[in-house]
Short mmCIF file of N, CA and C in Angstrom, two decimals:
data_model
loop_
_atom_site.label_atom_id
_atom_site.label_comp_id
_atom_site.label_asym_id
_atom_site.label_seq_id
_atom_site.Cartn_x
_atom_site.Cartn_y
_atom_site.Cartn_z
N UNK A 1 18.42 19.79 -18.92
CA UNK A 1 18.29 19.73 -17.47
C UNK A 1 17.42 18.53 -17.10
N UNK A 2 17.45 17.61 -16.49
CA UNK A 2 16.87 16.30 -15.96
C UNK A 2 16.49 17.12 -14.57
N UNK A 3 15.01 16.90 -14.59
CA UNK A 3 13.55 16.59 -13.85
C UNK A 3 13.85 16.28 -12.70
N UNK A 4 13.44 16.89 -11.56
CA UNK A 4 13.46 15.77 -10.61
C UNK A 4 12.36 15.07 -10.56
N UNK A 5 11.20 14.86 -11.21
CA UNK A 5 9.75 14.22 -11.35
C UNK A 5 10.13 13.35 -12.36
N UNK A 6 8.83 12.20 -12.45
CA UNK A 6 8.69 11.77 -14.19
C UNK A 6 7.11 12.23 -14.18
N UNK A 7 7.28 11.98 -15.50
CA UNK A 7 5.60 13.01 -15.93
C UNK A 7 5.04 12.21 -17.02
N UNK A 8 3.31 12.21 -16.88
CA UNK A 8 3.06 11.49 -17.58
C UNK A 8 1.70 12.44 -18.19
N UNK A 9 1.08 12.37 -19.45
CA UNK A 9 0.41 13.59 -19.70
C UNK A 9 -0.80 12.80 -20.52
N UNK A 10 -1.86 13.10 -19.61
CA UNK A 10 -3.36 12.61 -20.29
C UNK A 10 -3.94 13.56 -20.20
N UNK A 11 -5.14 12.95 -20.91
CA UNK A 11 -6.30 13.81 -21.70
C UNK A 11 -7.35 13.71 -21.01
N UNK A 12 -8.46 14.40 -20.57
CA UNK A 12 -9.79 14.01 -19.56
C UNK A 12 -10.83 13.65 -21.27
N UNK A 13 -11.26 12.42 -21.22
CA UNK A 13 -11.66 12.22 -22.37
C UNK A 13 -13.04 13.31 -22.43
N UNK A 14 -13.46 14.02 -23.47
CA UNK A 14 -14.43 14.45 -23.77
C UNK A 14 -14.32 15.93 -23.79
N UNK A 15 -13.30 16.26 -23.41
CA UNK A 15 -12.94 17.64 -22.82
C UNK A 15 -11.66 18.17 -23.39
N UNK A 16 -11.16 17.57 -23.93
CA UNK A 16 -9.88 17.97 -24.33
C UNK A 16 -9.00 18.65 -23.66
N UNK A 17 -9.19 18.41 -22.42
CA UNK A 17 -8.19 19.50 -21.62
C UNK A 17 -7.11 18.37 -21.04
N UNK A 18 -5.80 18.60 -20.68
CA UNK A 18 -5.00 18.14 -20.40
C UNK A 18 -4.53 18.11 -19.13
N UNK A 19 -4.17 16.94 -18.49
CA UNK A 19 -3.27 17.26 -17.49
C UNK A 19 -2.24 16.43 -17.15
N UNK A 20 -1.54 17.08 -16.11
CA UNK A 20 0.17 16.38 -15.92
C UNK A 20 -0.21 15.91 -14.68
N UNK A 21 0.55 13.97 -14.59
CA UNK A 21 0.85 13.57 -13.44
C UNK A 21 1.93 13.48 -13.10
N UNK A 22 2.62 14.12 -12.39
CA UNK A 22 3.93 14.30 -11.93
C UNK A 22 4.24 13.17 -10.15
N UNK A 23 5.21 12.42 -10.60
CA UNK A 23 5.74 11.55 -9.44
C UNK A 23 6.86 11.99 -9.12
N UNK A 24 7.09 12.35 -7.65
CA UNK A 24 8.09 13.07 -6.93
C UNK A 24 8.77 11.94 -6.70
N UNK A 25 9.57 11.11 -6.42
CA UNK A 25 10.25 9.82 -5.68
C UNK A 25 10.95 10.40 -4.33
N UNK A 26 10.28 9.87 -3.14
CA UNK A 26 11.19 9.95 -1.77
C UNK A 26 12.56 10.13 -1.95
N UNK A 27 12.92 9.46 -2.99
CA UNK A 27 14.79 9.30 -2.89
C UNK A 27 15.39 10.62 -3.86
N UNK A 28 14.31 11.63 -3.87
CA UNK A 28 15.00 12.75 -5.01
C UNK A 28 15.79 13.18 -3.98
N UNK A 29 16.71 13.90 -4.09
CA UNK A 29 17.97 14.44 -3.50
C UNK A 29 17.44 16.38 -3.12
N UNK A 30 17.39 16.26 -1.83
CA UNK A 30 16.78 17.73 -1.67
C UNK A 30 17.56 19.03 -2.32
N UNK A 31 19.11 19.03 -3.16
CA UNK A 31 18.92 20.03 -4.30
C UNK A 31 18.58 20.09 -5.36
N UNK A 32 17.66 18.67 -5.67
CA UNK A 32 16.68 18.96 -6.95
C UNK A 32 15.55 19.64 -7.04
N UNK A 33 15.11 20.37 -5.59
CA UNK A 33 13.50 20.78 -5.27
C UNK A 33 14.18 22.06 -5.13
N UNK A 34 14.28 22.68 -6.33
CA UNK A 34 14.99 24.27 -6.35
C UNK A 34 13.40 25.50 -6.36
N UNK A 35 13.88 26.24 -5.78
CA UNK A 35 13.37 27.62 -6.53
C UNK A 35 13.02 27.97 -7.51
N UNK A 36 11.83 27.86 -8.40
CA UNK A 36 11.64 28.14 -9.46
C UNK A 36 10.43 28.73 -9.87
N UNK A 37 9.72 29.43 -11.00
CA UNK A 37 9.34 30.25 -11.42
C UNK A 37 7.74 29.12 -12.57
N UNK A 38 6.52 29.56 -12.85
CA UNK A 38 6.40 28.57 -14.02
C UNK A 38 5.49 29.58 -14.87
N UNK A 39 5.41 29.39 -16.26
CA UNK A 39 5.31 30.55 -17.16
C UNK A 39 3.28 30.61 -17.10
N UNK A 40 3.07 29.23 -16.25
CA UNK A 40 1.48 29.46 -16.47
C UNK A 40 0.80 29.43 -14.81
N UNK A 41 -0.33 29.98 -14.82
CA UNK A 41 -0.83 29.74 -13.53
C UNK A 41 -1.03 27.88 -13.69
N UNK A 42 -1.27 27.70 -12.41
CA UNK A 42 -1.71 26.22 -12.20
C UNK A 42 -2.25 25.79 -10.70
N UNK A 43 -3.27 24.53 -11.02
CA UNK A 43 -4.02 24.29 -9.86
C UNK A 43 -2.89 22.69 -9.97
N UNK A 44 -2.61 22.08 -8.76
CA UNK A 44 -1.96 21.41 -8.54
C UNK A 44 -3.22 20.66 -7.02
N UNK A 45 -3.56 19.38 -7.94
CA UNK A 45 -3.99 18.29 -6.93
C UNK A 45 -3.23 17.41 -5.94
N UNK A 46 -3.46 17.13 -4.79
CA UNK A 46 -2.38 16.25 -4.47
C UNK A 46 -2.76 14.93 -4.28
N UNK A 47 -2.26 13.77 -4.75
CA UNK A 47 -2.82 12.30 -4.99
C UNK A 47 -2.81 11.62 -4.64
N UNK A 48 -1.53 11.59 -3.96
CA UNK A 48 -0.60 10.88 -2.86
C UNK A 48 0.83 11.51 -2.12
N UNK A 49 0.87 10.69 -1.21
CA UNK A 49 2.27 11.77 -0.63
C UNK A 49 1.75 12.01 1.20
N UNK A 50 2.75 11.85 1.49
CA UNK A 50 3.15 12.10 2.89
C UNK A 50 3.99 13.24 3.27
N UNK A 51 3.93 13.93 3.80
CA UNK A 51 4.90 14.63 4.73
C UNK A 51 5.31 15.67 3.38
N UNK A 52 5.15 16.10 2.46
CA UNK A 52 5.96 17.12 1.39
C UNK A 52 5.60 18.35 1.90
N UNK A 53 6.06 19.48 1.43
CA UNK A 53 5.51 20.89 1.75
C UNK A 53 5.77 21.35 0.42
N UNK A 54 4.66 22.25 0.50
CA UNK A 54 4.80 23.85 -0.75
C UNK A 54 4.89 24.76 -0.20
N UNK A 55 6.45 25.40 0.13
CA UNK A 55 6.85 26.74 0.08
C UNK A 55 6.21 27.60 -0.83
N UNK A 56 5.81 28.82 -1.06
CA UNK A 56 5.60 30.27 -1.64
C UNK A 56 6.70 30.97 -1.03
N UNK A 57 7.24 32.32 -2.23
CA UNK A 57 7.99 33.11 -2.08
C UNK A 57 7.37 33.86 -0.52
N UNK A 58 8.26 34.04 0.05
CA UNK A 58 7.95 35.06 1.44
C UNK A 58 6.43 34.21 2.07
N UNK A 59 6.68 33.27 2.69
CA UNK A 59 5.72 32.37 2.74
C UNK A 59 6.48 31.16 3.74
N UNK A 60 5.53 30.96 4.69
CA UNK A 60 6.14 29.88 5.54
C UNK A 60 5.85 28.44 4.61
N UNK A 61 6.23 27.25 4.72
CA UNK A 61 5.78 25.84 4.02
C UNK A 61 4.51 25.51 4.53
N UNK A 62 3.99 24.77 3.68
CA UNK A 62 2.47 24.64 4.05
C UNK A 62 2.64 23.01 3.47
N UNK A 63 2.28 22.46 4.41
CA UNK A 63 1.99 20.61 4.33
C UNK A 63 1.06 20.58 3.08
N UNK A 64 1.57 19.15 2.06
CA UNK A 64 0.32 19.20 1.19
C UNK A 64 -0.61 17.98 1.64
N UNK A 65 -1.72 18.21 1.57
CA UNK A 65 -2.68 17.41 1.85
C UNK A 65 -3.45 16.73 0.75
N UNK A 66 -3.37 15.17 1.11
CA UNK A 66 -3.66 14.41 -0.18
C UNK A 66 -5.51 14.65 -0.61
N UNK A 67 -5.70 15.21 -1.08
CA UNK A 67 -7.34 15.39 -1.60
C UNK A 67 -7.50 16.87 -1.86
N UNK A 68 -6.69 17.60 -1.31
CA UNK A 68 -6.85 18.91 -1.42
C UNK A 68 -5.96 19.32 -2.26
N UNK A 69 -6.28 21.02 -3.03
CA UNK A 69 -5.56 21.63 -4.15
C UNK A 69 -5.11 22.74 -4.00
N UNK A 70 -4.07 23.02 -4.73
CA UNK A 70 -3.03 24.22 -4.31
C UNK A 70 -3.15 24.92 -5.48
N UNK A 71 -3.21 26.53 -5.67
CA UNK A 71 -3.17 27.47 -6.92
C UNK A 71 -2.01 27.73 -6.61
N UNK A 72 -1.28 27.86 -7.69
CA UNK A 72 0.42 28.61 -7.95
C UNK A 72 0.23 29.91 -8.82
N UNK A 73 0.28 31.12 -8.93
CA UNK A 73 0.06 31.97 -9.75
C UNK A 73 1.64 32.00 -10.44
N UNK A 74 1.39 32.21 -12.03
CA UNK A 74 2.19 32.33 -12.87
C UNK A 74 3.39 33.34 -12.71
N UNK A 75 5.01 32.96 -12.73
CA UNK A 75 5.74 33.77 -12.33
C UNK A 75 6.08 33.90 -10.71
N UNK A 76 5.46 32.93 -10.19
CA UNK A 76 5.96 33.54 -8.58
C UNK A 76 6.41 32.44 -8.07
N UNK A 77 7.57 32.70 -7.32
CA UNK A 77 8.63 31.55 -6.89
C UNK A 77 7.69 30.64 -5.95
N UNK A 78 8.34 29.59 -5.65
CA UNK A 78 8.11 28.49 -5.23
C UNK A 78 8.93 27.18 -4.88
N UNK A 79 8.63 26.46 -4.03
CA UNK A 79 8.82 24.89 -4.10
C UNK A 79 9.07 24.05 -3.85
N UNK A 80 8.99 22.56 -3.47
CA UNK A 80 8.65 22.12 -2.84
C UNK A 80 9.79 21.08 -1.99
N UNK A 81 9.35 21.23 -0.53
CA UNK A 81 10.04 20.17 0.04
C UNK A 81 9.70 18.77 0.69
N UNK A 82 10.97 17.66 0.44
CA UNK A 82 11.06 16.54 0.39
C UNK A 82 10.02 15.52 1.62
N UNK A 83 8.93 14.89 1.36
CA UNK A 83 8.36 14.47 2.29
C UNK A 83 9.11 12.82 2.91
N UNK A 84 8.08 11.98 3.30
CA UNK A 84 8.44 10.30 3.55
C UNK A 84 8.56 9.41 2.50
N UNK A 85 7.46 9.45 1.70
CA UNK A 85 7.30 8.78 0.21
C UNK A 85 7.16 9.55 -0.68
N UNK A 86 6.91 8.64 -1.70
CA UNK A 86 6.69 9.43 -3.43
C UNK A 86 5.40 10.63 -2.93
N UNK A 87 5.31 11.67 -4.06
CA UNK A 87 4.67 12.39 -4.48
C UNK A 87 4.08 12.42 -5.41
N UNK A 88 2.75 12.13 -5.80
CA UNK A 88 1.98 11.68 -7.14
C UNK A 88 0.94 13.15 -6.71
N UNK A 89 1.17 14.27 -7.77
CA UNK A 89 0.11 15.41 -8.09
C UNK A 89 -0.34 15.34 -9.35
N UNK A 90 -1.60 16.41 -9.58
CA UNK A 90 -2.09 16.00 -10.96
C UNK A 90 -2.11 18.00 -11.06
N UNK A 91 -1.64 18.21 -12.45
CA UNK A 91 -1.37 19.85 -12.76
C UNK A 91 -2.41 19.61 -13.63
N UNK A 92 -2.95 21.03 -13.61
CA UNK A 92 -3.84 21.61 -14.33
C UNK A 92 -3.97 23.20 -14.69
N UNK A 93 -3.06 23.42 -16.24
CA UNK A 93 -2.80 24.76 -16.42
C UNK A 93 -4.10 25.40 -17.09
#
């Protein structure tokens, strides 16, 4: 299955903990931003980005705001819709 993101995966030096930068591209095609499920909780930074939303299951969309962070609890639907420009978040499971 091909991504609608590309992902790039560093290390916080000293800490060994990991995280994902995920780039949304303006030009993804809005049935790539499906409904989906993820097997871990996660805090999701937002880095850049205009205009996107994060839907939650039974949940109106909520604008993401670049500096501020979103919890996703593990297993519960989600996701996200198409803003003006790219989407650059940073995951942290």
């Amino acid at each position: 299955m091909i991504k609608p993101y590309k992902e790039e995966i560093l290390e916080q030096q000293g800490t060994g903990r990991m995280f994902r930068i995920r780039t949304f591209e303006s030009e993804v095609d809005d049935t790539e931003l499906i409904w989906h499920r993820d097997k871990r909780s996660r805090t999701v930074h937002v880095l850049s980005g205009n205009g996107w939303k994060l839907q939650l299951d039974d949940e109106l969309p909520t604008e993401l705001e670049v500096g501020k962070q979103y919890y996703i609890i593990k297993n519960s639907y989600h996701r996200l819709i198409k803003g003006e420009n790219n989407l650059v978040i940073r995951i942290e499971e």
